Amino acid sequence: MSNKIKPSEEQLEYATILQKVGLGGLGILIVSFIVYVFEVLPTTIPINEIPRLWGLRVDEFIEKTGMPTGWHWVPLLHNGDMVSFLGIVILAAASLICFLAILPTFIKKKDTPFVVIVAIQIIILLLAASGIISGGD
Amino acid sequence: MSRRLRILLSAFIVIAATLFLGSIGYCEETAAVAAGQGSAVAWWMWPIILFVFTFFLGILAVVAGVGGGVLFVPIVSSFFPFNLDFVRGAGLLVALSGALSAGPGLLRRGLANLRLALPMALIASTFSIFGAMVGLALPTNVVQAALGGTIIMIVIIMATARRSDFPDVKKADTLSSVLRISGIYYEESQGKEINWQIHRTPLGLSLFILIGFMAGMFGLGAGWANVPVLNLLLGAPLKISVATSVFLLSITDSAAAWVYVNKGAVLPLIAVPSVAGMMLGTRIGVRVLAKAKPKAVKWIVVSILFLAGLRALLKGLGIWR
C-alpha cells in the first residue's frame, strides 16, 4: 500500500486486536490439544472411545458420552478434553472482542450508522455465544 | 505442472483413495465395535491421518485458488468416518482460523475494508446462526443431499463466473453513500491509487441472508459467494472483494461456530488436527504456488470437489451408501 493511504483508525485497531487474539487462540488451541492427546490431565470421556462414537449424530454422541454442552465444560476445566475447548472458544470469540474494542472509536467519531451496526453485531454475537439464540443450554 | 506439484497431487489422491476405501471398511468395523468386538485402528492414528490429509488439502486449496473451508466439508465427509455434524463444526473452525490469520494483514494493507464488510457481516452472521441451527436439526440425509447440491452449484459458479478487476460504478447508491462505503487503495500492478465505490447495496445485503444461512448450515467458508457479490454485483474492485471476503468469513463463521460449540458438535480430536494441517498446508501452498501452473491444478481440485459433491448428493438421496 502507498505510504499516503492509511486505513481508518478503527480498521487498524481492529486488525491489531484480531491479530493478538487470533494468534493467542491458535497457540492455546495447539498447546491444549497436546495436553489432551498426551493425557497430561484426566479426561471426562476416554480418548480411545471417541473414534467408536464420532460416526453418531451429535445428539446421540452426547447422550452416550455425557459430554457437556453450552458452557458446562467450564467447571470441568481440570480435564484435558475440556481444556482443549479453551482455544476453540477464544477463536470463536475473536470477532466479538474486536467489536467491543472498536465500538468506542465509532462513538467518539459520532459515526451513528456504524455505532448501531457494531452494537447490534455485538448483541448478536453475545446471544450466539451465550447459547440463547444458538440452542445451547 | 511442476514435478513437485505432481508428486503432491499424486500423494493427495493416493491418501484420499486409501481413506475412501478405509472409510467403507470402517463402517463394518463400527458394526463390529457395536457388537462388542474391539477396534483395529488405534485412536491416535486418526488425528495424524487427518493432519496429513488436511495438510495436502491446504496446499491444493492455495494452488487451485479455492477456499480451504469449501473443500474441507465435502471432501472430509466423503473420505472420513465422522458424522457430518462434527465435520461441519470442524469445517467452520478451519475456515475461521484461515480468516483470522489472513484478516489482520489484509485490513492493515487497506485491501479488506471494514466499512464494506460490517453491514454485510451483520446480515451474514445473523443468518449463519439460523443456518447452523437448521443444519443441526434436520436429518443427516437431508443435509447431506442439500450439501451435495450446493457443492455442485459452487463448482458451476467456479467454472463459469467471470470476474472484473475494476468494475465501473458510475454512481454510488443512496445506502452506500449514507454508510460512506467507499475507499482508495494502491494498485501495485498499475503503480497508482484506485478510488472505488459501490452500488446496488440493498440487493447485495439481501443476498448475504442466503450466503450466511448456507455458510452456517453446511459449515462452509463462503468466499465462493462473497467474492461474486462484492465484485460483480456491488462493484468493488476484485482485490478489495477477495480481501474483504476473507475478513467477512472471520465474522460470519464465528457466529455459526458458537452454535456448533454450544451444541457439542465440535470435537477437538477432529477440529484441531484439521485446523493445524490446513494452516500449515496453506503456508506451504503459497510457496508451491510460485512455481506451479495453477490452472491445471484448479481443474483437478474442482473435479475432486464435484465428485465429493456428487457423492454427498447420492449418499443423501440413499442412492450411494
Short mmCIF file of N, CA, C and O in Angstrom, two decimals, chain B residues 85-188:
data_model
loop_
_atom_site.label_atom_id
_atom_site.label_comp_id
_atom_site.label_asym_id
_atom_site.label_seq_id
_atom_site.Cartn_x
_atom_site.Cartn_y
_atom_site.Cartn_z
N ASP B 85 -22.22 -33.82 11.28
CA ASP B 85 -22.32 -32.77 12.31
C ASP B 85 -20.92 -32.32 12.76
O ASP B 85 -20.64 -31.12 12.87
N PHE B 86 -20.05 -33.29 13.03
CA PHE B 86 -18.71 -32.96 13.52
C PHE B 86 -17.82 -32.40 12.41
O PHE B 86 -16.95 -31.58 12.66
N VAL B 87 -18.05 -32.87 11.18
CA VAL B 87 -17.27 -32.34 10.04
C VAL B 87 -17.62 -30.87 9.81
O VAL B 87 -16.74 -30.04 9.57
N ARG B 88 -18.91 -30.54 9.91
CA ARG B 88 -19.32 -29.15 9.71
C ARG B 88 -18.77 -28.26 10.82
O ARG B 88 -18.34 -27.14 10.57
N GLY B 89 -18.80 -28.76 12.06
CA GLY B 89 -18.23 -28.00 13.18
C GLY B 89 -16.75 -27.73 12.96
O GLY B 89 -16.27 -26.60 13.13
N ALA B 90 -16.02 -28.76 12.52
CA ALA B 90 -14.58 -28.60 12.26
C ALA B 90 -14.37 -27.69 11.05
O ALA B 90 -13.44 -26.88 11.02
N GLY B 91 -15.24 -27.84 10.03
CA GLY B 91 -15.11 -27.02 8.81
C GLY B 91 -15.22 -25.54 9.11
O GLY B 91 -14.47 -24.73 8.56
N LEU B 92 -16.13 -25.19 10.00
CA LEU B 92 -16.26 -23.78 10.37
C LEU B 92 -15.00 -23.28 11.05
O LEU B 92 -14.54 -22.17 10.81
N LEU B 93 -14.42 -24.12 11.91
CA LEU B 93 -13.19 -23.70 12.60
C LEU B 93 -12.03 -23.58 11.63
O LEU B 93 -11.18 -22.69 11.77
N VAL B 94 -11.98 -24.48 10.64
CA VAL B 94 -10.92 -24.41 9.61
C VAL B 94 -11.03 -23.08 8.85
O VAL B 94 -10.04 -22.34 8.70
N ALA B 95 -12.26 -22.75 8.40
CA ALA B 95 -12.46 -21.50 7.66
C ALA B 95 -12.19 -20.29 8.55
O ALA B 95 -11.57 -19.31 8.13
N LEU B 96 -12.63 -20.38 9.80
CA LEU B 96 -12.45 -19.28 10.75
C LEU B 96 -10.97 -19.02 11.03
O LEU B 96 -10.51 -17.87 11.01
N SER B 97 -10.21 -20.10 11.26
CA SER B 97 -8.78 -19.94 11.57
C SER B 97 -8.04 -19.30 10.40
O SER B 97 -7.18 -18.43 10.60
N GLY B 98 -8.37 -19.75 9.18
CA GLY B 98 -7.73 -19.17 7.99
C GLY B 98 -8.04 -17.69 7.89
O GLY B 98 -7.14 -16.87 7.62
N ALA B 99 -9.30 -17.32 8.13
CA ALA B 99 -9.71 -15.92 8.03
C ALA B 99 -9.05 -15.08 9.14
O ALA B 99 -8.63 -13.95 8.90
N LEU B 100 -8.93 -15.66 10.33
CA LEU B 100 -8.30 -14.92 11.44
C LEU B 100 -6.82 -14.69 11.18
O LEU B 100 -6.26 -13.67 11.57
N SER B 101 -6.19 -15.65 10.50
CA SER B 101 -4.75 -15.49 10.20
C SER B 101 -4.52 -14.43 9.14
O SER B 101 -3.59 -13.63 9.24
N ALA B 102 -5.37 -14.44 8.10
CA ALA B 102 -5.15 -13.52 6.97
C ALA B 102 -5.74 -12.14 7.24
O ALA B 102 -5.22 -11.14 6.73
N GLY B 103 -6.81 -12.07 8.04
CA GLY B 103 -7.56 -10.83 8.24
C GLY B 103 -6.73 -9.61 8.64
O GLY B 103 -6.83 -8.56 7.99
N PRO B 104 -5.91 -9.72 9.71
CA PRO B 104 -5.19 -8.52 10.17
C PRO B 104 -4.32 -7.88 9.09
O PRO B 104 -4.33 -6.67 8.92
N GLY B 105 -3.58 -8.71 8.34
CA GLY B 105 -2.70 -8.18 7.29
C GLY B 105 -3.50 -7.49 6.19
O GLY B 105 -3.11 -6.42 5.71
N LEU B 106 -4.61 -8.09 5.82
CA LEU B 106 -5.44 -7.52 4.76
C LEU B 106 -6.07 -6.19 5.19
O LEU B 106 -6.19 -5.26 4.40
N LEU B 107 -6.45 -6.11 6.47
CA LEU B 107 -7.02 -4.85 6.99
C LEU B 107 -5.95 -3.76 7.03
O LEU B 107 -6.20 -2.62 6.65
N ARG B 108 -4.75 -4.12 7.49
CA ARG B 108 -3.66 -3.13 7.60
C ARG B 108 -3.26 -2.59 6.24
O ARG B 108 -2.92 -1.42 6.11
N ARG B 109 -3.28 -3.47 5.23
CA ARG B 109 -2.86 -3.03 3.89
C ARG B 109 -3.98 -2.28 3.17
O ARG B 109 -3.80 -1.83 2.04
N GLY B 110 -5.12 -2.20 3.81
CA GLY B 110 -6.24 -1.46 3.21
C GLY B 110 -6.94 -2.23 2.11
O GLY B 110 -7.73 -1.66 1.35
N LEU B 111 -6.65 -3.52 1.99
CA LEU B 111 -7.32 -4.32 0.95
C LEU B 111 -8.67 -4.81 1.45
O LEU B 111 -9.67 -4.75 0.73
N ALA B 112 -8.70 -5.31 2.69
CA ALA B 112 -10.01 -5.61 3.30
C ALA B 112 -10.54 -4.28 3.85
O ALA B 112 -9.78 -3.50 4.42
N ASN B 113 -11.81 -4.03 3.64
CA ASN B 113 -12.37 -2.75 4.07
C ASN B 113 -13.45 -2.95 5.14
O ASN B 113 -14.44 -3.64 4.89
N LEU B 114 -13.20 -2.34 6.29
CA LEU B 114 -14.09 -2.53 7.44
C LEU B 114 -15.50 -2.00 7.16
O LEU B 114 -16.49 -2.66 7.48
N ARG B 115 -15.59 -0.82 6.53
CA ARG B 115 -16.92 -0.22 6.29
C ARG B 115 -17.72 -1.03 5.28
O ARG B 115 -18.94 -1.10 5.36
N LEU B 116 -17.03 -1.66 4.33
CA LEU B 116 -17.72 -2.50 3.35
C LEU B 116 -18.17 -3.81 4.03
O LEU B 116 -19.26 -4.31 3.79
N ALA B 117 -17.30 -4.33 4.90
CA ALA B 117 -17.57 -5.65 5.48
C ALA B 117 -18.66 -5.62 6.56
O ALA B 117 -19.48 -6.54 6.62
N LEU B 118 -18.66 -4.60 7.41
CA LEU B 118 -19.52 -4.66 8.60
C LEU B 118 -21.02 -4.80 8.32
O LEU B 118 -21.67 -5.65 8.94
N PRO B 119 -21.61 -4.01 7.41
CA PRO B 119 -23.05 -4.22 7.16
C PRO B 119 -23.35 -5.61 6.60
O PRO B 119 -24.33 -6.25 6.99
N MET B 120 -22.46 -6.09 5.71
CA MET B 120 -22.66 -7.42 5.12
C MET B 120 -22.50 -8.49 6.21
O MET B 120 -23.26 -9.47 6.26
N ALA B 121 -21.50 -8.28 7.08
CA ALA B 121 -21.22 -9.26 8.14
C ALA B 121 -22.37 -9.36 9.12
O ALA B 121 -22.69 -10.45 9.61
N LEU B 122 -23.01 -8.24 9.39
CA LEU B 122 -24.13 -8.24 10.34
C LEU B 122 -25.25 -9.15 9.82
O LEU B 122 -25.78 -10.00 10.55
N ILE B 123 -25.57 -9.00 8.54
CA ILE B 123 -26.63 -9.81 7.94
C ILE B 123 -26.17 -11.28 7.87
O ILE B 123 -26.89 -12.19 8.31
N ALA B 124 -24.96 -11.49 7.32
CA ALA B 124 -24.48 -12.88 7.10
C ALA B 124 -24.33 -13.62 8.42
O ALA B 124 -24.72 -14.79 8.53
N SER B 125 -23.79 -12.96 9.45
CA SER B 125 -23.55 -13.66 10.72
C SER B 125 -24.87 -14.01 11.40
O SER B 125 -25.02 -15.09 11.97
N THR B 126 -25.84 -13.09 11.32
CA THR B 126 -27.15 -13.37 11.93
C THR B 126 -27.77 -14.61 11.30
O THR B 126 -28.24 -15.52 12.00
N PHE B 127 -27.72 -14.64 9.96
CA PHE B 127 -28.38 -15.78 9.29
C PHE B 127 -27.53 -17.04 9.33
O PHE B 127 -28.06 -18.14 9.17
N SER B 128 -26.23 -16.89 9.57
CA SER B 128 -25.40 -18.10 9.71
C SER B 128 -25.79 -18.85 11.00
O SER B 128 -25.72 -20.08 11.05
N ILE B 129 -26.22 -18.10 12.00
CA ILE B 129 -26.67 -18.74 13.26
C ILE B 129 -27.91 -19.59 12.97
O ILE B 129 -27.99 -20.75 13.39
N PHE B 130 -28.85 -19.00 12.23
CA PHE B 130 -30.08 -19.75 11.91
C PHE B 130 -29.75 -20.95 11.01
O PHE B 130 -30.31 -22.04 11.18
N GLY B 131 -28.83 -20.74 10.06
CA GLY B 131 -28.43 -21.84 9.17
C GLY B 131 -27.84 -22.99 9.97
O GLY B 131 -28.16 -24.17 9.72
N ALA B 132 -26.98 -22.65 10.95
CA ALA B 132 -26.36 -23.69 11.76
C ALA B 132 -27.41 -24.45 12.57
O ALA B 132 -27.37 -25.68 12.68
N MET B 133 -28.38 -23.70 13.12
CA MET B 133 -29.43 -24.34 13.93
C MET B 133 -30.29 -25.27 13.07
O MET B 133 -30.60 -26.40 13.46
N VAL B 134 -30.63 -24.80 11.87
CA VAL B 134 -31.43 -25.64 10.96
C VAL B 134 -30.62 -26.87 10.55
O VAL B 134 -31.13 -28.00 10.56
N GLY B 135 -29.35 -26.67 10.23
CA GLY B 135 -28.49 -27.77 9.79
C GLY B 135 -28.36 -28.87 10.84
O GLY B 135 -28.32 -30.05 10.52
N LEU B 136 -28.30 -28.45 12.11
CA LEU B 136 -28.16 -29.45 13.17
C LEU B 136 -29.49 -30.10 13.54
O LEU B 136 -29.52 -31.15 14.17
N ALA B 137 -30.59 -29.46 13.14
CA ALA B 137 -31.91 -30.01 13.46
C ALA B 137 -32.43 -30.96 12.38
O ALA B 137 -33.19 -31.88 12.68
N LEU B 138 -32.01 -30.73 11.13
CA LEU B 138 -32.52 -31.56 10.04
C LEU B 138 -31.89 -32.96 10.05
O LEU B 138 -30.77 -33.13 10.54
N PRO B 139 -32.58 -33.96 9.48
CA PRO B 139 -31.97 -35.29 9.38
C PRO B 139 -30.68 -35.24 8.54
O PRO B 139 -30.60 -34.45 7.59
N THR B 140 -29.71 -36.10 8.88
CA THR B 140 -28.42 -36.08 8.20
C THR B 140 -28.55 -36.24 6.69
O THR B 140 -27.87 -35.56 5.93
N ASN B 141 -29.44 -37.16 6.26
CA ASN B 141 -29.53 -37.40 4.81
C ASN B 141 -30.03 -36.16 4.06
O ASN B 141 -29.59 -35.90 2.93
N VAL B 142 -30.89 -35.37 4.70
CA VAL B 142 -31.39 -34.15 4.05
C VAL B 142 -30.25 -33.14 3.92
O VAL B 142 -30.04 -32.55 2.85
N VAL B 143 -29.49 -32.96 5.02
CA VAL B 143 -28.36 -32.02 5.00
C VAL B 143 -27.33 -32.48 3.97
O VAL B 143 -26.78 -31.68 3.21
N GLN B 144 -27.09 -33.80 3.96
CA GLN B 144 -26.10 -34.35 3.03
C GLN B 144 -26.50 -34.10 1.57
O GLN B 144 -25.68 -33.68 0.76
N ALA B 145 -27.77 -34.35 1.26
CA ALA B 145 -28.23 -34.14 -0.12
C ALA B 145 -28.16 -32.65 -0.47
O ALA B 145 -27.71 -32.29 -1.57
N ALA B 146 -28.57 -31.79 0.47
CA ALA B 146 -28.51 -30.34 0.23
C ALA B 146 -27.07 -29.88 0.07
O ALA B 146 -26.76 -29.03 -0.79
N LEU B 147 -26.17 -30.46 0.88
CA LEU B 147 -24.75 -30.12 0.77
C LEU B 147 -24.23 -30.51 -0.61
O LEU B 147 -23.54 -29.72 -1.28
N GLY B 148 -24.59 -31.72 -1.04
CA GLY B 148 -24.16 -32.20 -2.37
C GLY B 148 -24.64 -31.27 -3.47
O GLY B 148 -23.85 -30.87 -4.34
N GLY B 149 -25.92 -30.88 -3.40
CA GLY B 149 -26.47 -29.97 -4.41
C GLY B 149 -25.75 -28.62 -4.38
O GLY B 149 -25.43 -28.05 -5.43
N THR B 150 -25.47 -28.14 -3.17
CA THR B 150 -24.78 -26.84 -3.03
C THR B 150 -23.36 -26.91 -3.60
O THR B 150 -22.92 -25.99 -4.29
N ILE B 151 -22.67 -28.01 -3.31
CA ILE B 151 -21.29 -28.14 -3.80
C ILE B 151 -21.28 -28.18 -5.34
O ILE B 151 -20.43 -27.54 -5.98
N ILE B 152 -22.23 -28.89 -5.93
CA ILE B 152 -22.30 -28.94 -7.39
C ILE B 152 -22.57 -27.53 -7.94
O ILE B 152 -21.95 -27.11 -8.93
N MET B 153 -23.43 -26.78 -7.25
CA MET B 153 -23.70 -25.40 -7.67
C MET B 153 -22.43 -24.53 -7.54
O MET B 153 -22.13 -23.73 -8.42
N ILE B 154 -21.68 -24.76 -6.45
CA ILE B 154 -20.44 -23.99 -6.25
C ILE B 154 -19.46 -24.28 -7.39
O ILE B 154 -18.80 -23.38 -7.92
N VAL B 155 -19.37 -25.57 -7.77
CA VAL B 155 -18.46 -25.96 -8.86
C VAL B 155 -18.87 -25.23 -10.15
O VAL B 155 -18.02 -24.71 -10.88
N ILE B 156 -20.17 -25.16 -10.39
CA ILE B 156 -20.65 -24.47 -11.60
C ILE B 156 -20.30 -22.97 -11.53
O ILE B 156 -19.81 -22.39 -12.50
N ILE B 157 -20.48 -22.37 -10.34
CA ILE B 157 -20.12 -20.95 -10.18
C ILE B 157 -18.63 -20.75 -10.42
O ILE B 157 -18.21 -19.84 -11.13
N MET B 158 -17.82 -21.66 -9.84
CA MET B 158 -16.36 -21.55 -10.00
C MET B 158 -15.98 -21.66 -11.47
O MET B 158 -15.05 -21.00 -11.95
N ALA B 159 -16.67 -22.54 -12.18
CA ALA B 159 -16.30 -22.79 -13.58
C ALA B 159 -16.78 -21.68 -14.52
O ALA B 159 -16.15 -21.43 -15.54
N THR B 160 -17.86 -21.01 -14.15
CA THR B 160 -18.44 -20.07 -15.12
C THR B 160 -18.32 -18.60 -14.74
O THR B 160 -18.38 -17.74 -15.63
N ALA B 161 -18.19 -18.31 -13.42
CA ALA B 161 -18.23 -16.89 -13.00
C ALA B 161 -17.05 -16.12 -13.58
O ALA B 161 -15.90 -16.56 -13.49
N ARG B 162 -17.36 -14.99 -14.15
CA ARG B 162 -16.27 -14.12 -14.60
C ARG B 162 -15.97 -13.15 -13.46
O ARG B 162 -16.74 -13.06 -12.50
N ARG B 163 -14.86 -12.47 -13.56
CA ARG B 163 -14.50 -11.51 -12.53
C ARG B 163 -14.06 -10.21 -13.19
O ARG B 163 -13.58 -10.23 -14.31
N SER B 164 -14.22 -9.13 -12.47
CA SER B 164 -13.86 -7.84 -13.04
C SER B 164 -12.87 -7.16 -12.10
O SER B 164 -13.19 -6.93 -10.94
N ASP B 165 -11.66 -6.87 -12.62
CA ASP B 165 -10.65 -6.26 -11.76
C ASP B 165 -11.11 -4.91 -11.21
O ASP B 165 -10.98 -4.62 -10.03
N PHE B 166 -11.65 -4.09 -12.11
CA PHE B 166 -12.09 -2.74 -11.71
C PHE B 166 -13.48 -2.47 -12.27
O PHE B 166 -13.62 -1.84 -13.32
N PRO B 167 -14.53 -2.94 -11.59
CA PRO B 167 -15.88 -2.71 -12.12
C PRO B 167 -16.19 -1.21 -12.22
O PRO B 167 -15.69 -0.41 -11.41
N ASP B 168 -16.99 -0.88 -13.21
CA ASP B 168 -17.32 0.53 -13.44
C ASP B 168 -18.58 0.90 -12.65
O ASP B 168 -19.68 0.50 -13.01
N VAL B 169 -18.38 1.62 -11.56
CA VAL B 169 -19.53 2.07 -10.76
C VAL B 169 -19.66 3.58 -10.97
O VAL B 169 -18.89 4.36 -10.43
N LYS B 170 -20.64 3.96 -11.80
CA LYS B 170 -20.75 5.39 -12.17
C LYS B 170 -21.23 6.23 -10.99
O LYS B 170 -20.77 7.34 -10.78
N LYS B 171 -22.18 5.68 -10.24
CA LYS B 171 -22.75 6.47 -9.14
C LYS B 171 -23.01 5.55 -7.95
O LYS B 171 -23.60 4.48 -8.12
N ALA B 172 -22.55 5.96 -6.79
CA ALA B 172 -22.82 5.16 -5.58
C ALA B 172 -24.31 5.27 -5.25
O ALA B 172 -24.93 6.30 -5.49
N ASP B 173 -24.89 4.17 -4.71
CA ASP B 173 -26.32 4.24 -4.35
C ASP B 173 -26.48 4.98 -3.02
O ASP B 173 -25.50 5.25 -2.31
N THR B 174 -27.74 5.27 -2.69
CA THR B 174 -28.02 6.11 -1.51
C THR B 174 -27.52 5.45 -0.22
O THR B 174 -26.87 6.11 0.61
N LEU B 175 -27.81 4.15 -0.06
CA LEU B 175 -27.44 3.48 1.19
C LEU B 175 -25.92 3.47 1.39
O LEU B 175 -25.43 3.77 2.49
N SER B 176 -25.20 3.14 0.33
CA SER B 176 -23.73 3.11 0.49
C SER B 176 -23.18 4.52 0.72
O SER B 176 -22.16 4.68 1.40
N SER B 177 -23.86 5.53 0.19
CA SER B 177 -23.42 6.92 0.44
C SER B 177 -23.66 7.30 1.90
O SER B 177 -22.80 7.91 2.53
N VAL B 178 -24.83 6.90 2.42
CA VAL B 178 -25.14 7.20 3.83
C VAL B 178 -24.13 6.50 4.75
O VAL B 178 -23.64 7.09 5.73
N LEU B 179 -23.81 5.26 4.38
CA LEU B 179 -22.87 4.49 5.22
C LEU B 179 -21.40 4.83 4.90
O LEU B 179 -20.49 4.33 5.55
N ARG B 180 -21.21 5.67 3.94
CA ARG B 180 -19.87 6.08 3.47
C ARG B 180 -18.98 4.86 3.15
O ARG B 180 -17.85 4.75 3.61
N ILE B 181 -19.57 3.95 2.38
CA ILE B 181 -18.80 2.77 1.96
C ILE B 181 -18.10 3.10 0.64
O ILE B 181 -18.70 3.07 -0.43
N SER B 182 -16.86 3.44 0.74
CA SER B 182 -16.03 3.72 -0.45
C SER B 182 -14.60 3.69 0.04
O SER B 182 -14.35 3.56 1.24
N GLY B 183 -13.67 3.77 -0.87
CA GLY B 183 -12.29 3.73 -0.41
C GLY B 183 -11.29 4.04 -1.50
O GLY B 183 -11.65 4.36 -2.64
N ILE B 184 -10.05 3.92 -1.10
CA ILE B 184 -8.95 4.15 -2.02
C ILE B 184 -7.86 3.16 -1.65
O ILE B 184 -7.63 2.91 -0.47
N TYR B 185 -7.25 2.53 -2.64
CA TYR B 185 -6.13 1.64 -2.34
C TYR B 185 -5.07 1.76 -3.42
O TYR B 185 -5.35 2.26 -4.52
N TYR B 186 -3.88 1.33 -3.08
CA TYR B 186 -2.76 1.42 -4.01
C TYR B 186 -2.66 0.13 -4.81
O TYR B 186 -2.45 -0.94 -4.24
N GLU B 187 -2.84 0.24 -6.13
CA GLU B 187 -2.78 -0.93 -7.00
C GLU B 187 -1.35 -1.08 -7.51
O GLU B 187 -0.90 -0.32 -8.38
N GLU B 188 -0.67 -2.09 -6.95
CA GLU B 188 0.76 -2.25 -7.26
C GLU B 188 1.00 -2.55 -8.73
O GLU B 188 1.97 -2.07 -9.32
#
